[in-house]
mmCIF file of C-alpha atoms and ligand atoms in Angstrom:
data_model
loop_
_atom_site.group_PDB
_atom_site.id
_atom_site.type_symbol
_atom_site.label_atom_id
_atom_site.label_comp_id
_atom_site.label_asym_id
_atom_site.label_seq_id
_atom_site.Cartn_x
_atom_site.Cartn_y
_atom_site.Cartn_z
ATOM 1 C CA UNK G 43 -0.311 -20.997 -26.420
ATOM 2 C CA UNK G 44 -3.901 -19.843 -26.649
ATOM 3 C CA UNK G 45 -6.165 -22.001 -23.893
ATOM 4 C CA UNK G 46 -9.938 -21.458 -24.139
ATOM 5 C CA UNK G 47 -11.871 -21.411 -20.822
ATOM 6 C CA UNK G 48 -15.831 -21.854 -20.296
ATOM 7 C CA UNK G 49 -17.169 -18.950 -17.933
ATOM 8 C CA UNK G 50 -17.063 -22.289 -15.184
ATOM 9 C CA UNK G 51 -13.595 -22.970 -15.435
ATOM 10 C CA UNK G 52 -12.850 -19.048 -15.415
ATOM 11 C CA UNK G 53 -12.994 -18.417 -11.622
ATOM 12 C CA UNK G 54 -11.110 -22.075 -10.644
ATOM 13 C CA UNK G 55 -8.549 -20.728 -13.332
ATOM 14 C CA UNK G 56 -8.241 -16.720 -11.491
ATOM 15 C CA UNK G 57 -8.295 -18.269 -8.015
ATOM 16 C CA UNK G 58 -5.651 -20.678 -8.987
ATOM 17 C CA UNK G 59 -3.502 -17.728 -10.442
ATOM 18 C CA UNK G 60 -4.135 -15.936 -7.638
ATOM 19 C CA UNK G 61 -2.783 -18.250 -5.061
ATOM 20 C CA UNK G 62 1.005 -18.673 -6.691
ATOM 21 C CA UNK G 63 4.084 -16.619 -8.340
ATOM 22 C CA UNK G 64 3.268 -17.162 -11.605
ATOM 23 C CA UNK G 65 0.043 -14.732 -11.097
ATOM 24 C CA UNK G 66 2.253 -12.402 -9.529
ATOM 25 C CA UNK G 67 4.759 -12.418 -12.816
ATOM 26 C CA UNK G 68 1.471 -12.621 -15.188
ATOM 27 C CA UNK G 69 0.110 -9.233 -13.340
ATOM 28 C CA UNK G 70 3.607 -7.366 -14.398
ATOM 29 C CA UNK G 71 3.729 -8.500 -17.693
ATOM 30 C CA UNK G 72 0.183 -7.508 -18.481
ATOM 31 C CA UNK G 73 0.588 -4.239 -16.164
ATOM 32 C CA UNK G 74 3.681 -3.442 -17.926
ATOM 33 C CA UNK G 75 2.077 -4.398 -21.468
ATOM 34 C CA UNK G 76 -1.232 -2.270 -20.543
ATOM 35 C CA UNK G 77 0.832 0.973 -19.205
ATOM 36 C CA UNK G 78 3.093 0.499 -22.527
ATOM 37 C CA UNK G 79 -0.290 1.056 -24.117
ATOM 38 C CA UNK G 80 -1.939 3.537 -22.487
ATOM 39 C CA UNK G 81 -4.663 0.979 -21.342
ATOM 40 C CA UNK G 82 -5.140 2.285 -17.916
ATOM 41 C CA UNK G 83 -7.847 4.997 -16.972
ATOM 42 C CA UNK G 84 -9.343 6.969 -14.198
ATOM 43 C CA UNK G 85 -12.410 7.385 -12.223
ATOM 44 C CA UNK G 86 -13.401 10.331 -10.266
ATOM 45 C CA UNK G 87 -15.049 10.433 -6.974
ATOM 46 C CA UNK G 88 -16.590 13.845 -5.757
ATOM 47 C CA UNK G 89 -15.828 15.058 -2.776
ATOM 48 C CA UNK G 90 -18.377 17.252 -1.036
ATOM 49 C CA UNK G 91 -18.795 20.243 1.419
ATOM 50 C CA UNK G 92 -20.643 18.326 4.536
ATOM 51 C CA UNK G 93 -22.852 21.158 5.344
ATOM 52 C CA UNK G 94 -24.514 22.465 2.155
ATOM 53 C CA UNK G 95 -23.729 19.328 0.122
ATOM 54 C CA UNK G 96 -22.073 21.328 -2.973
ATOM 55 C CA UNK G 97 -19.580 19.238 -4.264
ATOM 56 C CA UNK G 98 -16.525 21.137 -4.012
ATOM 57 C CA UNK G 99 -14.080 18.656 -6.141
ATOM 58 C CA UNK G 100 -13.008 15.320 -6.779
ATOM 59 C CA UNK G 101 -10.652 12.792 -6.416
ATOM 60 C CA UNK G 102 -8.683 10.917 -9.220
ATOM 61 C CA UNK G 103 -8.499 6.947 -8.693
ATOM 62 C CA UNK G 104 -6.512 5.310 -11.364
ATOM 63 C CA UNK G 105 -8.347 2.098 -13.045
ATOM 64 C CA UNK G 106 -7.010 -0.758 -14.754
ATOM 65 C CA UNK G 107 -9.482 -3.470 -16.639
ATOM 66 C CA UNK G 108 -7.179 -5.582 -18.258
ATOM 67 C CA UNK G 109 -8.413 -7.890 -21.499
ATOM 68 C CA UNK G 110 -7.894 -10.941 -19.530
ATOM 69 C CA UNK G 111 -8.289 -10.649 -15.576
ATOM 70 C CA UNK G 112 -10.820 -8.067 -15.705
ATOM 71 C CA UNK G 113 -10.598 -5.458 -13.398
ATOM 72 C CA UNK G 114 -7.849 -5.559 -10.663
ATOM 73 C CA UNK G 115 -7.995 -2.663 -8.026
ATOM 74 C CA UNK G 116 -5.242 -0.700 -7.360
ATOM 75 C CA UNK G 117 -4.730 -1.806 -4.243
ATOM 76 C CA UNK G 118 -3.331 -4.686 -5.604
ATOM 77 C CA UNK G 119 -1.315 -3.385 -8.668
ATOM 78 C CA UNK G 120 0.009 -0.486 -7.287
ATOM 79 C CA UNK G 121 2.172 -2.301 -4.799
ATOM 80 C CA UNK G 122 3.459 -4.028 -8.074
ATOM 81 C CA UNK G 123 4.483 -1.331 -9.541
ATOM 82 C CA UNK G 124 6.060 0.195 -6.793
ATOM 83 C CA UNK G 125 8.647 -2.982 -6.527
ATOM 84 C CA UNK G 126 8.829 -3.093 -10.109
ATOM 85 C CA UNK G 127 9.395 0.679 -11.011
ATOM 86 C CA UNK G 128 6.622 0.787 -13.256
ATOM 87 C CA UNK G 129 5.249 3.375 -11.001
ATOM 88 C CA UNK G 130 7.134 6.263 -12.572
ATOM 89 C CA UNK G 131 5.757 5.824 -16.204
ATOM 90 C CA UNK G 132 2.328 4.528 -14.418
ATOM 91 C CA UNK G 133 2.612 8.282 -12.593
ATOM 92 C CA UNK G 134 3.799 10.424 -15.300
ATOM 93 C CA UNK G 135 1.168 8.624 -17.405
ATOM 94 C CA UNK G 136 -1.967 9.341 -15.220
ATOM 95 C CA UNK G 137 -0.647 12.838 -14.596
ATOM 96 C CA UNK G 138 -0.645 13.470 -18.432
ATOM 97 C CA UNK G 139 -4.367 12.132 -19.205
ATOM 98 C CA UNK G 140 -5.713 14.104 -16.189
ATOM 99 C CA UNK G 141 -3.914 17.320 -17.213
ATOM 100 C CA UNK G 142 -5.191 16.487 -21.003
ATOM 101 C CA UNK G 143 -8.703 15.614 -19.920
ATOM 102 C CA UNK G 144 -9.142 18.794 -17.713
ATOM 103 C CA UNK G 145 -7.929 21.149 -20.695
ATOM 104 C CA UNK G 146 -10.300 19.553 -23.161
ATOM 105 C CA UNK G 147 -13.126 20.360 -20.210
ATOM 106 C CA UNK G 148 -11.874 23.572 -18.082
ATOM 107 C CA UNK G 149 -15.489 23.314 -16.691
ATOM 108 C CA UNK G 150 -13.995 20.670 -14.053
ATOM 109 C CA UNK G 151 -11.703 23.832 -12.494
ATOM 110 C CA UNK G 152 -13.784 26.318 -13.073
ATOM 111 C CA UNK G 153 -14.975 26.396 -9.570
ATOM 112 C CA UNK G 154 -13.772 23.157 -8.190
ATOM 113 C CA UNK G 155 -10.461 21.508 -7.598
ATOM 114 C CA UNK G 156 -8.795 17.795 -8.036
ATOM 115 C CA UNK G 157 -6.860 15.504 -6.384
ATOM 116 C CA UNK G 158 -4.708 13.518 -7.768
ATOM 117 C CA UNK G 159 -2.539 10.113 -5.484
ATOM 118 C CA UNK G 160 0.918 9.905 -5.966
ATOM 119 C CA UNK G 161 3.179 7.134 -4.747
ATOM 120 C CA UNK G 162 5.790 8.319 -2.148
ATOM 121 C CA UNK G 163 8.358 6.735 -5.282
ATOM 122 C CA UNK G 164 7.764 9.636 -7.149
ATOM 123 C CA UNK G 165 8.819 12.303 -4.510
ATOM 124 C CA UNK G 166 11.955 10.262 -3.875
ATOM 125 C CA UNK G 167 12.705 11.050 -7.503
ATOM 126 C CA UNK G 168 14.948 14.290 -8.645
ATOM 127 C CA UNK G 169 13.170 15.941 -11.017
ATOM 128 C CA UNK G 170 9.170 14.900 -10.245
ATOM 129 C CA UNK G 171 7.890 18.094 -9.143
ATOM 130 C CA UNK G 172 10.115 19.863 -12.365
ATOM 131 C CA UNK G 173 8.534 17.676 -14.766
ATOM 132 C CA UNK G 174 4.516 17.780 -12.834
ATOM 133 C CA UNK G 175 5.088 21.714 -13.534
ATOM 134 C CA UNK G 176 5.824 21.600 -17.038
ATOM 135 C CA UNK G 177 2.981 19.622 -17.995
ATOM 136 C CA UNK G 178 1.078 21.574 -15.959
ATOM 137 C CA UNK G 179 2.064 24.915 -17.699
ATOM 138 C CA UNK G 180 1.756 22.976 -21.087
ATOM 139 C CA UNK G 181 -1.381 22.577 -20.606
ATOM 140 C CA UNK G 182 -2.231 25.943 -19.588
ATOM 141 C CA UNK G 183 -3.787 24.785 -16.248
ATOM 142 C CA UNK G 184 -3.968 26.862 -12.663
ATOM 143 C CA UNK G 185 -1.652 24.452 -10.481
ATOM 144 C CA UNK G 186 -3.860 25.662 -7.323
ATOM 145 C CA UNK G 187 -7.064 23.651 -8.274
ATOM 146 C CA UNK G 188 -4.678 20.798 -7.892
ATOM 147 C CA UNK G 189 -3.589 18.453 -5.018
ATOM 148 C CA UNK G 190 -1.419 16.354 -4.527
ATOM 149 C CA UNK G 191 -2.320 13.202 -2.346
ATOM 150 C CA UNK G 192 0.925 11.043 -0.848
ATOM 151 C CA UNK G 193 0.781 8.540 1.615
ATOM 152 C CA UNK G 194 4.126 8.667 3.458
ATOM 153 C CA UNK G 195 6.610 6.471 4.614
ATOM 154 C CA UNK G 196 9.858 6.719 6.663
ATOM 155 C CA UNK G 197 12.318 7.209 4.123
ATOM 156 C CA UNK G 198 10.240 11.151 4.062
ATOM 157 C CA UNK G 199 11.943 12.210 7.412
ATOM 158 C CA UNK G 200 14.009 14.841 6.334
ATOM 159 C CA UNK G 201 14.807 13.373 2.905
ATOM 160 C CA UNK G 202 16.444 16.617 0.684
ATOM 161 C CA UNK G 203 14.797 15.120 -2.623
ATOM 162 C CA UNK G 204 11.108 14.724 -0.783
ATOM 163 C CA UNK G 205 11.441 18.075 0.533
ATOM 164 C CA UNK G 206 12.617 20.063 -2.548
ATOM 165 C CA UNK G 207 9.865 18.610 -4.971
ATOM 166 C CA UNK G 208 7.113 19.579 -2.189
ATOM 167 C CA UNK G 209 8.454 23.020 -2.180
ATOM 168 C CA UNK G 210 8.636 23.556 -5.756
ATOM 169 C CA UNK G 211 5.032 22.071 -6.312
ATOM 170 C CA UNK G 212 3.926 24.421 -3.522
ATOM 171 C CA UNK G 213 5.683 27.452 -4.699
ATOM 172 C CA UNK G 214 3.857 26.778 -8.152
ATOM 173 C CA UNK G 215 0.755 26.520 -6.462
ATOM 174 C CA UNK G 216 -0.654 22.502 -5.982
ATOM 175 C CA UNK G 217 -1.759 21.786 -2.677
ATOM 176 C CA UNK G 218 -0.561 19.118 -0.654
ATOM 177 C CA UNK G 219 -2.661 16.313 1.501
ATOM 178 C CA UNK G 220 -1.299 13.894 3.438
ATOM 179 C CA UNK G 221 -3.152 9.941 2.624
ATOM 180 C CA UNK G 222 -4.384 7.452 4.715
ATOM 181 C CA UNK G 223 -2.871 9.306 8.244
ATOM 182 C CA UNK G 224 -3.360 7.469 10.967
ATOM 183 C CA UNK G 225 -2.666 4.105 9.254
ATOM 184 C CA UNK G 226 0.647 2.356 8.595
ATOM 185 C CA UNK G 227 3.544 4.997 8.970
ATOM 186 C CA UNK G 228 2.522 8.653 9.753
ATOM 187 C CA UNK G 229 4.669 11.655 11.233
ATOM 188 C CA UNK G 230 3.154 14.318 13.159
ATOM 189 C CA UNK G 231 6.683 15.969 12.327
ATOM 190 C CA UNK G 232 5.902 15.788 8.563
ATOM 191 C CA UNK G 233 2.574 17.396 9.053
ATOM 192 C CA UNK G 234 4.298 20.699 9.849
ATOM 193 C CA UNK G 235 7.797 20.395 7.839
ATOM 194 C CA UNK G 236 6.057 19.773 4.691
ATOM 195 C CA UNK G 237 3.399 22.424 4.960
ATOM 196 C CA UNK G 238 0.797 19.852 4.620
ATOM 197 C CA UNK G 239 -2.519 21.451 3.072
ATOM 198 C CA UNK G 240 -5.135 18.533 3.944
ATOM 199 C CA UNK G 241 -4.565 15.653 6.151
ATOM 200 C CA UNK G 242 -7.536 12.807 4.576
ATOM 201 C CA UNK G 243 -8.307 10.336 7.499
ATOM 202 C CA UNK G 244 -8.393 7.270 6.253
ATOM 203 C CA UNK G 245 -11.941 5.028 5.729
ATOM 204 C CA UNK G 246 -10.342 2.404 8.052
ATOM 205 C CA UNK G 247 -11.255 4.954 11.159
ATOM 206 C CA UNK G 248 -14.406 6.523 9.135
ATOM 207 C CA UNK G 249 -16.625 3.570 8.903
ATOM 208 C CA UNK G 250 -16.709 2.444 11.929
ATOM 209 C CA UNK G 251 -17.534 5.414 13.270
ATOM 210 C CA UNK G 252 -21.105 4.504 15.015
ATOM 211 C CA UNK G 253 -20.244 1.431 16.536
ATOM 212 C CA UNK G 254 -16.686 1.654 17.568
ATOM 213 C CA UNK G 255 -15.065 4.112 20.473
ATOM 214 C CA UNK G 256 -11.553 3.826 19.322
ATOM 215 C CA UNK G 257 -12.113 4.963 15.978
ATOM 216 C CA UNK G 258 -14.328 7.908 17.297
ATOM 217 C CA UNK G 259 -11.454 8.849 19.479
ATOM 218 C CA UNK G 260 -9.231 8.780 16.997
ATOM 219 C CA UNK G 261 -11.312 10.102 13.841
ATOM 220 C CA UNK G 262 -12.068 12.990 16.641
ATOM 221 C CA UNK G 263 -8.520 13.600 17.351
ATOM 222 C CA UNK G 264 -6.915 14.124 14.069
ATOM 223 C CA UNK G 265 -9.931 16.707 13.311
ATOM 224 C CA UNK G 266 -8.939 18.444 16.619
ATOM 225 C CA UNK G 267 -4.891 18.027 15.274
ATOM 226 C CA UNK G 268 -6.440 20.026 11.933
ATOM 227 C CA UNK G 269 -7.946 22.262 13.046
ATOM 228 C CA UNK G 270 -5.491 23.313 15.475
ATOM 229 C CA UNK G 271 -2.390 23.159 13.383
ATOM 230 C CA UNK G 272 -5.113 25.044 10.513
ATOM 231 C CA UNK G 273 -5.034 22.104 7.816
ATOM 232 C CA UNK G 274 -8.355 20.866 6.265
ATOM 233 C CA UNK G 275 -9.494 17.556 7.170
ATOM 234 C CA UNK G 276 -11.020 15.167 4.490
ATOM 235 C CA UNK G 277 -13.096 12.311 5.721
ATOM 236 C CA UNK G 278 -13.043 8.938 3.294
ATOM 237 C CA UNK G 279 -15.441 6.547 3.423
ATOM 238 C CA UNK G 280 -18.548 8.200 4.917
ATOM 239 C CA UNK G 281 -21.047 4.952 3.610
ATOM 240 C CA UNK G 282 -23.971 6.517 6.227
ATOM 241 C CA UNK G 283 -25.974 9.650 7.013
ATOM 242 C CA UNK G 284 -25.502 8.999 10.762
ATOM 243 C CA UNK G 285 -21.352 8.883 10.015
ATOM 244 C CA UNK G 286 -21.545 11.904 8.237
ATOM 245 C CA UNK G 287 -23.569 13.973 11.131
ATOM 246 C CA UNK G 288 -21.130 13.055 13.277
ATOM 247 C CA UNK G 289 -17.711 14.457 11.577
ATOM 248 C CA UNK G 290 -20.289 17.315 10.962
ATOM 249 C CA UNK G 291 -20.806 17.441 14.863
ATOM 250 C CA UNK G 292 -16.800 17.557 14.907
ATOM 251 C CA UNK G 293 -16.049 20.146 12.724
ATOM 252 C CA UNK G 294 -15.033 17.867 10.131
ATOM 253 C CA UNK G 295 -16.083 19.793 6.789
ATOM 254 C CA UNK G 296 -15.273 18.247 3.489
ATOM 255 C CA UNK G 297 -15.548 14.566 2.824
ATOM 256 C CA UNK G 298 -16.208 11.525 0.253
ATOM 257 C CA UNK G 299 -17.703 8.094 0.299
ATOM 258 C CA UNK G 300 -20.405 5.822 -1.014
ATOM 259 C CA UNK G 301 -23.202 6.918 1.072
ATOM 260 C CA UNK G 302 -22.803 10.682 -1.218
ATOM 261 C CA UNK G 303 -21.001 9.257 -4.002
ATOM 262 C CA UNK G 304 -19.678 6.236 -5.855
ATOM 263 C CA UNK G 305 -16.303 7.259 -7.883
ATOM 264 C CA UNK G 306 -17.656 7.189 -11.458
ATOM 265 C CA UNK G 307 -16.423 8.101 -15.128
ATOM 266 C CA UNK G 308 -14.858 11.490 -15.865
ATOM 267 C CA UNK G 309 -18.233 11.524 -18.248
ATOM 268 C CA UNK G 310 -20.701 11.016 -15.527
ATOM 269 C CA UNK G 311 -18.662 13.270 -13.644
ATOM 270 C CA UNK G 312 -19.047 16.302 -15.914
ATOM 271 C CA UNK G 313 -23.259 15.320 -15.887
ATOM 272 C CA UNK G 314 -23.032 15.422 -11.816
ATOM 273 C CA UNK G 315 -21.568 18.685 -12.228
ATOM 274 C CA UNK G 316 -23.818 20.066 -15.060
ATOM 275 C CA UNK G 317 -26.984 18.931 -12.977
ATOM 276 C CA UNK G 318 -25.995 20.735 -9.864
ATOM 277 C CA UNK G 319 -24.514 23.946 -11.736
ATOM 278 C CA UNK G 320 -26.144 24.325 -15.553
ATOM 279 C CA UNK G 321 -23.361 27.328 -15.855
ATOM 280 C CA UNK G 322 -20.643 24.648 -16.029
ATOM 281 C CA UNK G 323 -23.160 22.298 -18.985
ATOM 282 C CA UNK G 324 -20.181 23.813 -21.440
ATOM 283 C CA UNK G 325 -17.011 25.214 -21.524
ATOM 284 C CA UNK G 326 -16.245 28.460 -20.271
ATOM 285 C CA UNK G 327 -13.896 30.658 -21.659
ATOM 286 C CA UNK G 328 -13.731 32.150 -18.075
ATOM 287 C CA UNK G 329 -10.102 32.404 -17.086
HETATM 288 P P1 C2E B 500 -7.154 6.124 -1.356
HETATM 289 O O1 C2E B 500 -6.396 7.197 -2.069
HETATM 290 O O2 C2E B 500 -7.229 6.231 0.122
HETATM 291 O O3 C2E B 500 -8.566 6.125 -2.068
HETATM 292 C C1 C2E B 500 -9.781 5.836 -1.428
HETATM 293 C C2 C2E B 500 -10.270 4.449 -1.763
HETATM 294 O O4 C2E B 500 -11.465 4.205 -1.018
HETATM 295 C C3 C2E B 500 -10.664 4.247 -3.231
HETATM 296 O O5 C2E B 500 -10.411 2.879 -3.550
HETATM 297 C C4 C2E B 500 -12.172 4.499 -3.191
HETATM 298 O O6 C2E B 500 -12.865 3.895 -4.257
HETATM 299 C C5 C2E B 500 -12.528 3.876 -1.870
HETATM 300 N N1 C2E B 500 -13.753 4.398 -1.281
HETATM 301 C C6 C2E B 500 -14.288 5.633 -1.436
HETATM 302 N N2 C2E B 500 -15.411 5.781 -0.701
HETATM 303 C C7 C2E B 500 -15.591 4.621 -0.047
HETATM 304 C C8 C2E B 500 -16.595 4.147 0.884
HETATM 305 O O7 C2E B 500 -17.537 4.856 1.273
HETATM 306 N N3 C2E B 500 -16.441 2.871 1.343
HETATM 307 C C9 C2E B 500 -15.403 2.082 0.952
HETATM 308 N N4 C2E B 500 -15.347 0.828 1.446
HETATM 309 N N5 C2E B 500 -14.436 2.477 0.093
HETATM 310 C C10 C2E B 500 -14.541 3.751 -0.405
HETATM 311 P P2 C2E B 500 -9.599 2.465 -4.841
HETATM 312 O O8 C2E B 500 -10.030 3.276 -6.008
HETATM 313 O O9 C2E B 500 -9.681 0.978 -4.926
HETATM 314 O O10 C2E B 500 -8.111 2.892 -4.493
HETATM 315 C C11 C2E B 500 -7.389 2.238 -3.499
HETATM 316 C C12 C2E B 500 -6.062 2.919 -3.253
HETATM 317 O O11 C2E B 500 -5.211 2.797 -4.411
HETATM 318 C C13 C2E B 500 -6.154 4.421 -3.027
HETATM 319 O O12 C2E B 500 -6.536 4.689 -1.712
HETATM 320 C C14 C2E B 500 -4.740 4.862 -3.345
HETATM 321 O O13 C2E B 500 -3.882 4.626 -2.245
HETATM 322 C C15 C2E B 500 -4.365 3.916 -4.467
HETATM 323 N N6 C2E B 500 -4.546 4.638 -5.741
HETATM 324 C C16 C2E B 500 -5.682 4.855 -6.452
HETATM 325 N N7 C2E B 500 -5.437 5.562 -7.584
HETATM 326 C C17 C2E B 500 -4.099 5.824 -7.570
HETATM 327 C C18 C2E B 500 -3.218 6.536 -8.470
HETATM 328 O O14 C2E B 500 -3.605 7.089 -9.491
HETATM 329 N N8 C2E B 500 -1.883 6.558 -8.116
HETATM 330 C C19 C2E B 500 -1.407 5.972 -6.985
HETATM 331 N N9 C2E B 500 -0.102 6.056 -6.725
HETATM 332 N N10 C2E B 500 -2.216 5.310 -6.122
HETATM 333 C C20 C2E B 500 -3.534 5.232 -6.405
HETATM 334 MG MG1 MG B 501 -6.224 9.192 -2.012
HETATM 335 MG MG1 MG B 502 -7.163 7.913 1.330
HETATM 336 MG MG1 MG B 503 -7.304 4.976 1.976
#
């Protein structure tokens, strides 16, 4: 049945779906129609070296605008697709673009690198990192200017099928950073055994940064946990200058957020890095 809403009756009519199962069953049929399609997309947001400014990468955030609820973040429809195993084609999917998008403009690599999220799903699954380093080879792209983002869970603690796809990713060169530590399930222990490249501490801690002591003591803390155990730590959600001094004042040295930028279109993306570096306004043939 086709219904036809005014703009007023819109909202009552999202907010209603919202609020009940039927929503809920409406979001995986249109999530599983849209990923059947290719619909979904990416942003990028850069992330930047906190003491000269340079922008030293970026990091991938999967989009979906769908014809008839608009945009819905991720937040929201990844958790869907997790329980629904969508994830894996939503994964492999998002993989493939990226890897096809960043051969069609080797510019992106040519001196910085990009991270891409994964759900913890796909490590559980024989055969992800295999299939990650084919395409990747396909494509004729250097797996180091690559990292992989997971946010863990329990089920990691010495799971044989987590373990073997982060050492074959690592042994063909894609980094490894650990999401959103610090909040929901983390593992000090999984920090080490999986030779963890990055640790990213999580924009719950970073923006409250001025006004809360907790979150300085913490945010402080997993810099100090870095540094000492020689992994990079990547700040998320720096929104001020007076946040941003202070992971500076810590030692923290790379970081994103909405104070220095917004993620944005892979176009605007290749402008940002045209305007800062006019070597990289075209393809290189640089190897
Ligand atoms: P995340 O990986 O921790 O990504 C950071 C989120 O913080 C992004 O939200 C980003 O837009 C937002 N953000 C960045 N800077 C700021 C800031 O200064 N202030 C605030 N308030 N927020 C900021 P987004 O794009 O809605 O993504 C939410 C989450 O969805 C991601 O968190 C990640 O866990 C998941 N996600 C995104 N893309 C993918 C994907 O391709 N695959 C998988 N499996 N998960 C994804
Ligand atoms: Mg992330
Ligand atoms: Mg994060
Ligand atoms: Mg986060």
């Amino acid at each position: 049945h086709s219904v036809t809403y005014s703009s007023g009756n819109w909202a009552a009519f999202n907010d209603n779906l919202k609020s009940n199962h039927a929503h809920q069953l409406n979001l995986i049929t249109l999530l599983t129609n849209d990923i059947e399609h290719e619909k979904l997309y990416f942003d990028i947001q850069p992330q930047v070296h906190l003491v000269n400014r340079d922008i030293i990468g970026g990091e991938v955030l999967i989009r979906w605008n769908n014809d008839l609820l608009g945009p819905v973040s991720p937040a929201e429809f990844i958790p869907l697709a997790e329980q629904t195993g969508l994830i894996y084609k939503l994964t492999d999917m998002l993989i493939e673009k990226v890897f096809k998008w960043v051969s069609e403009h080797p510019q992106v690599l040519a001196t910085q690198c990009l991270s891409i999220n994964i759900s913890a799903l796909d490590l559980l699954q024989e055969g992800f990192a295999r299939r990650v380093i084919g395409s990747v080879s396909t494509h004729r792209l250097s797996a180091h200017r690559f990292t992989i983002e997971i946010t863990e869970t329990s089920v990691f603690n010495n799971n044989e099928t987590v373990h073997n796809n982060v050492k074959l990713l690592h042994q063909a060169g894609f980094k490894l950073a650990i999401d959103d530590f610090g909040v929901g399930y983390s593992s000090m222990q999984n920090l080490v055994a999986l030779e963890t490249d990055e640790l990213k501490i999580d924009q719950f801690f970073v923006m409250n940064l001025l006004n809360d002591a907790q979150s300085q003591t913490l945010c402080r803390s997993m810099i100090d946990l870095c540094d000492a155990l020689e992994i990079a730590s990547v700040a998320e959600g720096i929104e001020s200058e007076g946040i941003l001094q202070l992971l500076l004042q810590w030692n923290c040295q790379v970081g994103q957020g909405y104070h220095l930028y917004r993620p944005m279109s892979p176009v605007h993306y290749l402008e940002l890095l045209a305007e800062k570096d006019p070597s990289l306004s075209a393809p290189t043939n640089r190897a």
